[in-house]
Amino acid sequence: MIGFLRGILAHKAPPLLLLDVHGVGYEIEAPMTTFYNLPAVGSEVKLHTHLVVREDAHSLFGFSSEADRTLFRSLIKISGVGPKLALTLLSGLTADQFQRAVHENDTQALVRLPGVGKKTAERLIIEMRDRLPEFGGGAPLDIGIQVGPSGNSPKQEAISALCALGYKPQDAAKMVQNVATDDKRCEDIIRLALQGAAR
């Protein structure tokens, strides 16, 4: 098991990033909550990782916090929730927001994410309720969100992020166009776009 990697961020294009660790390039899939915290390309970064081994592929997933990795590992233990859906959940909600949704039985916070229907949301809430004490006995997990420096505008980053969440490029562009101004940060645009899509 690869517990963490520390290296130079060589490339980032949601949901994939490339980490150069002493001359070896690791391709890592990461949720948008991790991308928000990434520094500029060329900077050093440490990611907590989880390796998924299958017959046809070895996939490495990276997270900016142990809380996100722990939540990811709990999510993929639930029947019908694979790594892709777990990444979608962690891309649309922070660990704190997910925990709050479970404790408040807020299925709407989950169903507005692509690929999450009402039945899946209800199952997630039921099955995760008993697992959440692992994350602090009901206390909210606040990992924060910050956008690292990037050459792209907030609009472009938001469109790319929504595509990583499963939206079609044209739909993502339309959602961002309806709510975006360049003086907003990427995650603010995404949040507004998702709220608009949920109405």
Short mmCIF file of C-alpha atoms in Angstrom, two decimals:
data_model
loop_
_atom_site.label_atom_id
_atom_site.label_comp_id
_atom_site.label_asym_id
_atom_site.label_seq_id
_atom_site.Cartn_x
_atom_site.Cartn_y
_atom_site.Cartn_z
CA MET A 1 0.00 0.00 0.00
CA ILE A 2 1.25 3.49 -0.86
CA GLY A 3 0.33 5.68 2.11
CA PHE A 4 1.44 9.04 0.75
CA LEU A 5 3.54 10.64 -1.96
CA ARG A 6 5.59 13.81 -1.78
CA GLY A 7 6.95 15.29 -4.98
CA ILE A 8 6.77 18.02 -7.57
CA LEU A 9 3.43 18.75 -9.19
CA ALA A 10 4.19 18.29 -12.88
CA HIS A 11 0.71 18.63 -14.37
CA LYS A 12 -2.90 19.03 -13.27
CA ALA A 13 -6.05 18.57 -15.34
CA PRO A 14 -9.07 17.46 -13.27
CA PRO A 15 -9.54 14.73 -12.28
CA LEU A 16 -5.92 13.71 -13.09
CA LEU A 17 -2.66 15.09 -11.81
CA LEU A 18 0.93 14.02 -12.40
CA LEU A 19 3.34 13.95 -9.48
CA ASP A 20 7.09 13.71 -10.08
CA VAL A 21 8.62 11.75 -7.22
CA HIS A 22 12.40 11.57 -7.71
CA GLY A 23 12.05 11.17 -11.47
CA VAL A 24 9.08 8.78 -11.40
CA GLY A 25 5.80 10.25 -12.62
CA TYR A 26 2.74 9.03 -10.71
CA GLU A 27 -0.65 9.53 -12.37
CA ILE A 28 -3.15 10.23 -9.61
CA GLU A 29 -6.90 10.78 -9.67
CA ALA A 30 -8.12 13.31 -7.13
CA PRO A 31 -11.41 14.95 -6.13
CA MET A 32 -11.97 18.65 -6.76
CA THR A 33 -11.66 19.40 -3.04
CA THR A 34 -8.03 18.31 -3.40
CA PHE A 35 -7.52 20.30 -6.62
CA TYR A 36 -8.68 23.43 -4.82
CA ASN A 37 -5.78 23.02 -2.40
CA LEU A 38 -3.06 22.27 -4.96
CA PRO A 39 -0.22 24.75 -5.37
CA ALA A 40 1.04 25.95 -8.75
CA VAL A 41 2.61 23.46 -11.17
CA GLY A 42 6.28 23.09 -10.27
CA SER A 43 5.65 23.29 -6.52
CA GLU A 44 6.17 20.51 -4.00
CA VAL A 45 3.06 18.79 -2.71
CA LYS A 46 2.21 15.90 -0.38
CA LEU A 47 -0.84 13.74 -1.04
CA HIS A 48 -2.39 10.99 1.08
CA THR A 49 -3.03 8.11 -1.32
CA HIS A 50 -5.14 5.02 -1.79
CA LEU A 51 -4.26 2.30 -4.32
CA VAL A 52 -7.04 0.32 -5.99
CA VAL A 53 -5.82 -2.90 -7.64
CA ARG A 54 -7.96 -4.59 -10.28
CA GLU A 55 -7.29 -7.19 -12.94
CA ASP A 56 -7.13 -4.61 -15.71
CA ALA A 57 -5.66 -1.61 -13.87
CA HIS A 58 -3.90 -0.21 -10.83
CA SER A 59 -5.44 3.16 -9.95
CA LEU A 60 -3.93 5.61 -7.50
CA PHE A 61 -6.15 8.18 -5.77
CA GLY A 62 -4.79 11.21 -3.95
CA PHE A 63 -6.20 13.48 -1.25
CA SER A 64 -5.02 16.67 0.40
CA SER A 65 -6.17 15.51 3.85
CA GLU A 66 -6.40 12.25 5.77
CA ALA A 67 -10.05 13.03 6.50
CA ASP A 68 -10.88 12.95 2.78
CA ARG A 69 -8.98 9.69 2.28
CA THR A 70 -10.73 8.10 5.26
CA LEU A 71 -14.11 9.18 3.91
CA PHE A 72 -13.19 7.84 0.44
CA ARG A 73 -12.24 4.46 1.92
CA SER A 74 -15.52 4.26 3.83
CA LEU A 75 -17.56 5.22 0.78
CA ILE A 76 -16.08 2.53 -1.49
CA LYS A 77 -17.00 -0.12 1.10
CA ILE A 78 -20.67 0.60 0.46
CA SER A 79 -22.36 -1.67 -2.08
CA GLY A 80 -22.79 0.10 -5.40
CA VAL A 81 -20.30 2.88 -4.63
CA GLY A 82 -17.08 2.57 -6.59
CA PRO A 83 -14.07 4.90 -6.70
CA LYS A 84 -15.60 7.05 -9.48
CA LEU A 85 -18.78 7.81 -7.52
CA ALA A 86 -16.76 8.35 -4.34
CA LEU A 87 -14.63 10.92 -6.19
CA THR A 88 -17.78 12.63 -7.45
CA LEU A 89 -19.10 12.89 -3.88
CA LEU A 90 -15.79 14.27 -2.60
CA SER A 91 -15.62 16.67 -5.54
CA GLY A 92 -19.03 18.16 -4.87
CA LEU A 93 -18.87 18.21 -1.07
CA THR A 94 -16.14 18.66 1.50
CA ALA A 95 -15.89 16.01 4.22
CA ASP A 96 -17.55 18.51 6.57
CA GLN A 97 -20.46 19.12 4.17
CA PHE A 98 -20.93 15.39 3.55
CA GLN A 99 -20.98 14.69 7.28
CA ARG A 100 -23.54 17.44 7.84
CA ALA A 101 -25.74 16.06 5.03
CA VAL A 102 -25.70 12.60 6.62
CA HIS A 103 -26.47 13.84 10.13
CA GLU A 104 -29.28 16.08 8.85
CA ASN A 105 -30.69 13.45 6.43
CA ASP A 106 -30.22 15.99 3.65
CA THR A 107 -30.65 13.89 0.51
CA GLN A 108 -30.95 17.04 -1.64
CA ALA A 109 -27.31 17.90 -0.95
CA LEU A 110 -26.36 14.56 -2.51
CA VAL A 111 -28.82 14.18 -5.39
CA ARG A 112 -27.69 17.42 -7.03
CA LEU A 113 -24.38 15.69 -7.81
CA PRO A 114 -24.22 13.84 -11.15
CA GLY A 115 -24.73 10.09 -10.84
CA VAL A 116 -26.44 10.29 -7.44
CA GLY A 117 -30.13 9.48 -7.50
CA LYS A 118 -32.57 9.64 -4.61
CA LYS A 119 -32.22 5.94 -3.73
CA THR A 120 -28.43 6.13 -3.77
CA ALA A 121 -28.52 9.25 -1.59
CA GLU A 122 -30.82 7.57 0.92
CA ARG A 123 -28.62 4.46 1.02
CA LEU A 124 -25.50 6.58 1.52
CA ILE A 125 -27.08 8.41 4.44
CA ILE A 126 -28.27 5.21 6.11
CA GLU A 127 -25.02 3.29 5.67
CA MET A 128 -22.66 6.18 6.43
CA ARG A 129 -24.45 7.28 9.60
CA ASP A 130 -22.79 4.52 11.65
CA ARG A 131 -19.40 5.07 10.05
CA LEU A 132 -19.18 8.80 10.65
CA PRO A 133 -18.08 8.61 14.32
CA GLU A 134 -14.74 7.49 12.86
CA PHE A 135 -14.38 11.05 11.63
CA GLY A 136 -14.64 12.69 15.02
CA GLY A 137 -17.74 11.51 16.89
CA GLY A 138 -20.14 13.80 15.09
CA ALA A 139 -17.96 16.91 15.23
CA PRO A 140 -17.78 18.67 11.87
CA LEU A 141 -14.70 18.13 9.76
CA ASP A 142 -13.43 21.45 8.51
CA ILE A 143 -10.65 21.00 5.96
CA GLY A 144 -11.19 24.31 4.19
CA ILE A 145 -11.05 25.14 0.50
CA GLN A 146 -8.48 27.29 -1.19
CA VAL A 147 -7.70 27.61 -4.86
CA GLY A 148 -4.03 27.41 -5.69
CA PRO A 149 -2.39 29.65 -8.28
CA SER A 150 -3.18 28.67 -11.83
CA GLY A 151 -2.84 30.03 -15.33
CA ASN A 152 -6.53 29.50 -16.07
CA SER A 153 -9.31 31.94 -15.26
CA PRO A 154 -11.83 30.98 -12.54
CA LYS A 155 -14.42 30.40 -15.30
CA GLN A 156 -12.15 27.96 -17.14
CA GLU A 157 -11.26 26.15 -13.92
CA ALA A 158 -14.94 25.89 -12.98
CA ILE A 159 -15.89 24.43 -16.38
CA SER A 160 -13.07 21.89 -16.13
CA ALA A 161 -14.11 20.99 -12.59
CA LEU A 162 -17.77 20.50 -13.55
CA CYS A 163 -16.69 18.25 -16.43
CA ALA A 164 -14.67 16.22 -13.91
CA LEU A 165 -17.87 15.90 -11.86
CA GLY A 166 -19.57 14.30 -14.86
CA TYR A 167 -21.28 17.21 -16.61
CA LYS A 168 -21.06 17.55 -20.40
CA PRO A 169 -18.74 20.36 -21.53
CA GLN A 170 -21.56 22.35 -23.15
CA ASP A 171 -23.74 22.02 -20.03
CA ALA A 172 -20.85 23.01 -17.77
CA ALA A 173 -20.10 26.06 -19.92
CA LYS A 174 -23.75 27.12 -19.86
CA MET A 175 -23.98 26.71 -16.07
CA VAL A 176 -20.83 28.77 -15.52
CA GLN A 177 -21.92 31.44 -18.00
CA ASN A 178 -25.18 31.90 -16.10
CA VAL A 179 -23.50 32.56 -12.74
CA ALA A 180 -19.86 33.39 -13.33
CA THR A 181 -17.85 36.55 -13.16
CA ASP A 182 -14.07 36.52 -13.18
CA ASP A 183 -13.85 38.13 -9.76
CA LYS A 184 -15.35 35.01 -8.14
CA ARG A 185 -13.15 32.09 -7.14
CA CYS A 186 -13.46 28.73 -8.88
CA GLU A 187 -15.23 26.98 -6.01
CA ASP A 188 -17.70 29.88 -5.61
CA ILE A 189 -18.66 29.54 -9.27
CA ILE A 190 -19.06 25.76 -8.96
CA ARG A 191 -21.20 26.12 -5.84
CA LEU A 192 -23.49 28.65 -7.51
CA ALA A 193 -23.72 26.55 -10.69
CA LEU A 194 -24.65 23.42 -8.75
CA GLN A 195 -27.25 25.32 -6.73
CA GLY A 196 -28.75 26.62 -9.96
CA ALA A 197 -28.82 23.12 -11.47
CA ALA A 198 -30.59 21.75 -8.38
CA ARG A 199 -33.50 24.18 -8.73
#
